[in-house]
Amino acid sequence: VSVTLGSIVEALGGVLHGDASSHIIRLAPIASAQKDELAFVAQARYAHQITSTQAGALIVPPALQAAAVVRGACIVTDDPYLYFAQLTQWWRAVHEAARTPQVHSCAWVDPTARVAQGVEIGPFAVIEAGASVATGARIGAHCTVGAGARIGSDTKLAAQVTVAAGCQIGDRCILHPGVVIGADGFGFAPHKGQWVKIEQLGAVRIGNDVEIGANTCIDRGALDDTVIEDGVKLDNLIQIGHNVRIGAHSAMAGCVGVAGSAVIGAHCTVGGGAIVLGHLTLANNVNISAGTVVTRSISKPGHYTGMFPIDDNASWEKNAASLKQLNRLRERLKAAEQAIAKAVHNDSTP
Amino acid sequence: VSVTLGSIVEALGGVLHGDASSHIIRLAPIASAQKDELAFVAQARYAHQITSTQAGALIVPPALQAAAVVRGACIVTDDPYLYFAQLTQWWRAVHEAARTPQVHSCAWVDPTARVAQGVEIGPFAVIEAGASVATGARIGAHCTVGAGARIGSDTKLAAQVTVAAGCQIGDRCILHPGVVIGADGFGFAPHKGQWVKIEQLGAVRIGNDVEIGANTCIDRGALDDTVIEDGVKLDNLIQIGHNVRIGAHSAMAGCVGVAGSAVIGAHCTVGGGAIVLGHLTLANNVNISAGTVVTRSISKPGHYTGMFPIDDNASWEKNAASLKQLNRLRERLKAAEQAIAKAVHNDSTP
Amino acid sequence: VSVTLGSIVEALGGVLHGDASSHIIRLAPIASAQKDELAFVAQARYAHQITSTQAGALIVPPALQAAAVVRGACIVTDDPYLYFAQLTQWWRAVHEAARTPQVHSCAWVDPTARVAQGVEIGPFAVIEAGASVATGARIGAHCTVGAGARIGSDTKLAAQVTVAAGCQIGDRCILHPGVVIGADGFGFAPHKGQWVKIEQLGAVRIGNDVEIGANTCIDRGALDDTVIEDGVKLDNLIQIGHNVRIGAHSAMAGCVGVAGSAVIGAHCTVGGGAIVLGHLTLANNVNISAGTVVTRSISKPGHYTGMFPIDDNASWEKNAASLKQLNRLRERLKAAEQAIAKAVHNDSTP
């Protein structure tokens, strides 16, 4: 299905330079875009891409309008990356086949569950007793919505998602395959060398417009709930411990682990593979680099890092060996400084 | 459903000070507990919490009895945290609806599988040929119990759990959603730049009272079995490689990876995101900090760490750059020390 | 089921020394092998194992033939480890019950899906509209093959695997339980402190002979596809971001994360828990150590590492504290060197 440049601008705005009836068959990266394809240049510093691309049309910022017009059709907009994001959404909506929401004949819905009109439930999905699914929601194949759980309107659960008993998911959320919401938090009391389970009596509450990546897990709280605020975006294979709170519009990359009772502010970002220890507090607008272990609370917005720099292995081995003697090196340096100071003193005191 | 303080003490012991007929409607964290709620103070050093809490009743150690009695009802017990753990179990048992174990009409149980009386099997669960499920076990929705696998009595598999062919799970275990027991270990022989698969002919054997977190994976052994001993507790998203052995009552936090053939002792703990390399041995009572890569065997009990300390990014950049020259710095320091020694020597040898 | 040494050599080659009619009941590790069992010694440096093992027969390289023949039966082959790998495959084939491929009565196959002859589809599997499954493929219980997805011939999906719409899996691949292929990549445009979703319009293309470990996730591309080339082997719980390309015959250990648009060469290895940041390029034949964060492109083959060396916690604390002052230490050392140089200069310039 192709669309015209005119129809794009009509839907999403921007100023079109060029033939509104030109057809676009695909959105493409600028480096590989072909003549029937549309690409974007996010910022003026990528101007050099304009001359080399084969794209049929470009989305550019005002600063690049002149350069873009010279080579062919373009849509000028203040924020091409945002425009591109909105365009992908429009593109999907235009191309997606019309859906007739229905409860699949192979799904199993408990008679006491409340499923609104216009809900789609896939094959072999399970909706347990007392659960509710709001209008426009889509429950994928093999999902389990536990007893008393609530799924908000227009929220989409992909295949194989588990929402355990009593957990709540807001509106317009997206949960990717294999997500587990509301497994027990990791809580045990030590007793004579063994672990006595602390039943996890809280649940998970997830706000609106939250997206959760494949196989990511968010544990239920011990007593209070684990809370994910509006607009949070979590990538794949993330672990969120019990009673964590993640502030609105924070985002985390894949493989992050957040231990129990950590409180993360709004508008934070956490890089891939980072670990946040338990019972810490991160202020709003904190950015954690990939691979960093956060071992203390952070009260000031800013960018924080703790990662051993990569090196060729032979160099790393030498430096790592020295690192294990670093404190001793510091003491030796101090002694050397004192010897120098003494020598200088002796020289200057005849 | 509310319970009385008297019924709690009757079930779990401890000495009650206050009105046995007082109703408790919830267990709560001490900071947010309200007048109908019960909270605990684990240790005397948290004594300050006693005066500020609004909790209707407290669980306290003997050292805090006097302070607690002054403000209202309390249960005195030697180990409040343990008491709290036991209380959560009792609380859940009291509040949970009575179950009538049954095999769901939508489950698929192979005719040659042996399912004991009193087993609960959820919708769309699959019990393959020759598998056995012991009395009191609960198999959640969408679980797969592979051919010849064995599930012990009173063990609970949450939704979406896979136990592959021939694997054995002990009694009273809990496997959270998405757990995968018995996928193939990662074994290949290199041959002309390609990888030739080593079929994994072993299985997984899991002891009693083991808890395994959501989406955690334990691979089957290459020839012998992978073994998880009694009382081990694994958090979410942990990877246990083939032929690993984890000793009794060890516990691991989320996102840990243990490579093949590692042998971990009893009563060990491994912090979140730590990696244990293959073919290593860790003694009993070893504690590994979060984010640490264990690159060698550890024969002495103790606490071990290897993690780059977090810092503001600008400071980290400077220190990381210096770190890549650390061995050179060490050599420079040595040269400086020698120069000083020589100068001192010259001074003292006229 | 036992097999004879003769039947093994007949199937796999090698030179047998000893009684071809000897029965072998199990393949075993050399340290624990018993008299009816067959073990291997990979290299001459493990020669000491030959004298101590109880194994009924050994697979050895030519250099160990003399030592092995002295103690009993052996198969001599140039590469015993490769031979062992092939033996495990033959062993499994011999011992596995004959299968009668069929579509399980509890599976749900859309009428527009194309399922070849000789395909096995497990209970509660879902094959969506327009998907195709080639001959000899096996689709496990609870798998979801999305609309228009393609599964190659002789490829095996274990239980609970999700292959999202439009993704392609090659021939002879193995996808372990919980694998998620084709969840949305993690792409958002920032806008007024919130995140605007970039619909992920690409898919995932996986070559032939690829093995993917349990609960590993490979995201679909934003515009172009994410690509995994032939012969790649991925362990469990790995995250592959959108538009990543992994070159042929590369292998990654568990818990690795590869961020979006990274391009990894052929014949690379990545150790457990390593993180590769986005938009980087790794040359062919690059080896990354466990726990390393790859923060820059690597153009030269070789072995690269970045990991804080593990130490007892008390030593680590001292060295980590010094590390946060390392750049300052470097400056102090420079000052000391200058003071020494000046002193030496003064001494030598009367």
Short mmCIF file of N, CA and C in Angstrom, two decimals, chain A residues 257-334:
data_model
loop_
_atom_site.label_atom_id
_atom_site.label_comp_id
_atom_site.label_asym_id
_atom_site.label_seq_id
_atom_site.Cartn_x
_atom_site.Cartn_y
_atom_site.Cartn_z
N GLY A 257 18.59 -4.15 36.29
CA GLY A 257 17.99 -4.72 37.49
C GLY A 257 17.81 -3.66 38.55
N VAL A 258 16.62 -3.56 39.10
CA VAL A 258 16.35 -2.61 40.18
C VAL A 258 15.90 -3.41 41.39
N ALA A 259 16.68 -3.33 42.46
CA ALA A 259 16.39 -4.14 43.64
C ALA A 259 15.27 -3.52 44.48
N GLY A 260 14.80 -4.29 45.41
CA GLY A 260 13.59 -3.97 46.15
C GLY A 260 13.62 -2.61 46.84
N SER A 261 12.47 -1.95 46.82
CA SER A 261 12.23 -0.70 47.54
C SER A 261 13.06 0.47 47.04
N ALA A 262 13.72 0.34 45.91
CA ALA A 262 14.38 1.50 45.32
C ALA A 262 13.30 2.46 44.81
N VAL A 263 13.57 3.75 44.94
CA VAL A 263 12.64 4.77 44.46
C VAL A 263 13.37 5.60 43.42
N ILE A 264 12.87 5.52 42.19
CA ILE A 264 13.52 6.20 41.07
C ILE A 264 12.63 7.35 40.64
N GLY A 265 13.23 8.50 40.45
CA GLY A 265 12.47 9.69 40.17
C GLY A 265 11.86 9.70 38.77
N ALA A 266 11.25 10.83 38.45
CA ALA A 266 10.67 11.03 37.13
C ALA A 266 11.74 11.45 36.14
N HIS A 267 11.52 11.17 34.88
CA HIS A 267 12.41 11.61 33.80
C HIS A 267 13.84 11.12 33.98
N CYS A 268 14.00 9.98 34.60
CA CYS A 268 15.32 9.38 34.70
C CYS A 268 15.56 8.45 33.50
N THR A 269 16.83 8.18 33.21
CA THR A 269 17.16 7.11 32.27
C THR A 269 18.22 6.21 32.90
N VAL A 270 18.11 4.92 32.62
CA VAL A 270 19.07 3.95 33.13
C VAL A 270 19.56 3.12 31.95
N GLY A 271 20.88 3.08 31.77
CA GLY A 271 21.48 2.39 30.63
C GLY A 271 21.48 0.88 30.79
N GLY A 272 21.71 0.20 29.69
CA GLY A 272 21.62 -1.26 29.65
C GLY A 272 22.51 -1.95 30.65
N GLY A 273 21.97 -2.94 31.33
CA GLY A 273 22.75 -3.76 32.23
C GLY A 273 23.10 -3.10 33.55
N ALA A 274 22.64 -1.88 33.78
CA ALA A 274 22.91 -1.24 35.06
C ALA A 274 22.11 -1.92 36.17
N ILE A 275 22.61 -1.81 37.39
CA ILE A 275 21.96 -2.39 38.56
C ILE A 275 21.74 -1.28 39.58
N VAL A 276 20.54 -1.16 40.08
CA VAL A 276 20.24 -0.21 41.15
C VAL A 276 19.97 -1.02 42.42
N LEU A 277 20.78 -0.80 43.43
CA LEU A 277 20.59 -1.58 44.66
C LEU A 277 19.33 -1.15 45.41
N GLY A 278 18.98 -1.94 46.38
CA GLY A 278 17.71 -1.76 47.05
C GLY A 278 17.68 -0.58 48.01
N HIS A 279 16.48 -0.07 48.27
CA HIS A 279 16.27 0.95 49.29
C HIS A 279 16.99 2.26 48.99
N LEU A 280 17.38 2.47 47.73
CA LEU A 280 18.00 3.73 47.34
C LEU A 280 16.96 4.67 46.76
N THR A 281 17.30 5.95 46.74
CA THR A 281 16.43 6.94 46.12
C THR A 281 17.21 7.69 45.05
N LEU A 282 16.67 7.75 43.85
CA LEU A 282 17.26 8.56 42.80
C LEU A 282 16.34 9.75 42.53
N ALA A 283 16.94 10.93 42.48
CA ALA A 283 16.17 12.14 42.22
C ALA A 283 15.60 12.12 40.80
N ASN A 284 14.76 13.07 40.50
CA ASN A 284 14.29 13.24 39.13
C ASN A 284 15.48 13.59 38.23
N ASN A 285 15.35 13.26 36.95
CA ASN A 285 16.34 13.67 35.96
C ASN A 285 17.74 13.16 36.24
N VAL A 286 17.83 11.96 36.74
CA VAL A 286 19.12 11.31 36.91
C VAL A 286 19.33 10.36 35.73
N ASN A 287 20.53 10.40 35.16
CA ASN A 287 20.87 9.49 34.05
C ASN A 287 22.00 8.59 34.49
N ILE A 288 21.77 7.30 34.40
CA ILE A 288 22.75 6.30 34.81
C ILE A 288 23.30 5.65 33.54
N SER A 289 24.63 5.58 33.43
CA SER A 289 25.23 4.94 32.25
C SER A 289 25.06 3.42 32.28
N ALA A 290 25.18 2.83 31.12
CA ALA A 290 25.13 1.37 31.00
C ALA A 290 26.17 0.72 31.90
N GLY A 291 25.82 -0.43 32.44
CA GLY A 291 26.79 -1.24 33.16
C GLY A 291 27.17 -0.71 34.52
N THR A 292 26.51 0.33 34.97
CA THR A 292 26.84 0.96 36.26
C THR A 292 26.07 0.29 37.40
N VAL A 293 26.74 0.10 38.53
CA VAL A 293 26.04 -0.38 39.72
C VAL A 293 25.81 0.83 40.63
N VAL A 294 24.56 1.13 40.87
CA VAL A 294 24.21 2.28 41.71
C VAL A 294 24.15 1.79 43.15
N THR A 295 25.12 2.22 43.95
CA THR A 295 25.26 1.70 45.31
C THR A 295 24.86 2.70 46.39
N ARG A 296 24.46 3.89 45.97
CA ARG A 296 24.06 4.91 46.94
C ARG A 296 22.96 5.76 46.33
N SER A 297 22.21 6.42 47.17
CA SER A 297 21.17 7.31 46.67
C SER A 297 21.80 8.49 45.95
N ILE A 298 21.06 9.06 45.02
CA ILE A 298 21.55 10.20 44.24
C ILE A 298 20.51 11.30 44.36
N SER A 299 20.93 12.41 44.94
CA SER A 299 19.97 13.47 45.22
C SER A 299 20.02 14.60 44.20
N LYS A 300 21.08 14.61 43.37
CA LYS A 300 21.21 15.69 42.39
C LYS A 300 20.99 15.17 40.98
N PRO A 301 20.20 15.86 40.17
CA PRO A 301 20.06 15.48 38.77
C PRO A 301 21.45 15.46 38.13
N GLY A 302 21.62 14.65 37.14
CA GLY A 302 22.91 14.60 36.46
C GLY A 302 23.20 13.23 35.90
N HIS A 303 24.39 13.10 35.39
CA HIS A 303 24.80 11.90 34.68
C HIS A 303 25.85 11.18 35.52
N TYR A 304 25.60 9.91 35.81
CA TYR A 304 26.46 9.15 36.72
C TYR A 304 26.93 7.87 36.05
N THR A 305 28.17 7.50 36.34
CA THR A 305 28.77 6.35 35.66
C THR A 305 29.69 5.58 36.60
N GLY A 306 29.76 4.28 36.41
CA GLY A 306 30.75 3.46 37.08
C GLY A 306 30.96 2.21 36.24
N MET A 307 31.95 2.22 35.42
CA MET A 307 32.16 1.08 34.51
C MET A 307 33.64 1.02 34.18
N PHE A 308 34.20 -0.16 34.20
CA PHE A 308 35.61 -0.33 33.89
C PHE A 308 35.79 -0.13 32.39
N PRO A 309 36.68 0.78 31.98
CA PRO A 309 36.82 1.04 30.54
C PRO A 309 37.37 -0.18 29.81
N ILE A 310 36.80 -0.46 28.67
CA ILE A 310 37.24 -1.60 27.87
C ILE A 310 38.63 -1.31 27.28
N ASP A 311 39.42 -2.35 27.16
CA ASP A 311 40.78 -2.22 26.63
C ASP A 311 41.14 -3.56 25.98
N ASP A 312 42.25 -3.56 25.22
CA ASP A 312 42.69 -4.87 24.76
C ASP A 312 43.06 -5.68 25.98
N ASN A 313 42.88 -6.98 25.89
CA ASN A 313 42.94 -7.81 27.10
C ASN A 313 44.30 -7.74 27.78
N ALA A 314 45.37 -7.65 27.02
CA ALA A 314 46.71 -7.62 27.62
C ALA A 314 46.88 -6.35 28.45
N SER A 315 46.44 -5.23 27.91
CA SER A 315 46.53 -3.98 28.68
C SER A 315 45.63 -4.04 29.91
N TRP A 316 44.44 -4.57 29.70
CA TRP A 316 43.53 -4.69 30.84
C TRP A 316 44.16 -5.52 31.95
N GLU A 317 44.78 -6.62 31.60
CA GLU A 317 45.37 -7.48 32.63
C GLU A 317 46.40 -6.73 33.47
N LYS A 318 47.24 -5.96 32.81
CA LYS A 318 48.25 -5.19 33.55
C LYS A 318 47.60 -4.16 34.47
N ASN A 319 46.64 -3.41 33.91
CA ASN A 319 46.02 -2.36 34.71
C ASN A 319 45.17 -2.93 35.83
N ALA A 320 44.50 -4.05 35.55
CA ALA A 320 43.69 -4.67 36.60
C ALA A 320 44.57 -5.17 37.73
N ALA A 321 45.74 -5.71 37.39
CA ALA A 321 46.66 -6.16 38.43
C ALA A 321 47.12 -4.98 39.27
N SER A 322 47.44 -3.88 38.61
CA SER A 322 47.85 -2.69 39.36
C SER A 322 46.70 -2.16 40.22
N LEU A 323 45.49 -2.29 39.72
CA LEU A 323 44.34 -1.77 40.45
C LEU A 323 44.19 -2.44 41.81
N LYS A 324 44.53 -3.71 41.86
CA LYS A 324 44.42 -4.42 43.13
C LYS A 324 45.46 -3.95 44.15
N GLN A 325 46.41 -3.11 43.67
CA GLN A 325 47.41 -2.54 44.60
C GLN A 325 47.27 -1.02 44.66
N LEU A 326 46.14 -0.50 44.21
CA LEU A 326 46.03 0.94 44.04
C LEU A 326 46.16 1.69 45.36
N ASN A 327 45.53 1.17 46.39
CA ASN A 327 45.61 1.86 47.67
C ASN A 327 47.05 1.87 48.17
N ARG A 328 47.76 0.78 47.96
CA ARG A 328 49.17 0.71 48.32
C ARG A 328 49.98 1.71 47.48
N LEU A 329 49.63 1.84 46.22
CA LEU A 329 50.31 2.83 45.37
C LEU A 329 50.10 4.24 45.92
N ARG A 330 48.89 4.48 46.38
CA ARG A 330 48.59 5.81 46.92
C ARG A 330 49.47 6.09 48.14
N GLU A 331 49.62 5.07 48.97
CA GLU A 331 50.47 5.24 50.15
C GLU A 331 51.93 5.45 49.75
N ARG A 332 52.36 4.72 48.74
CA ARG A 332 53.74 4.90 48.28
C ARG A 332 53.95 6.30 47.71
N LEU A 333 52.97 6.79 46.99
CA LEU A 333 53.08 8.13 46.43
C LEU A 333 53.19 9.16 47.56
N LYS A 334 52.37 8.95 48.58
CA LYS A 334 52.41 9.87 49.71
C LYS A 334 53.80 9.87 50.36
#
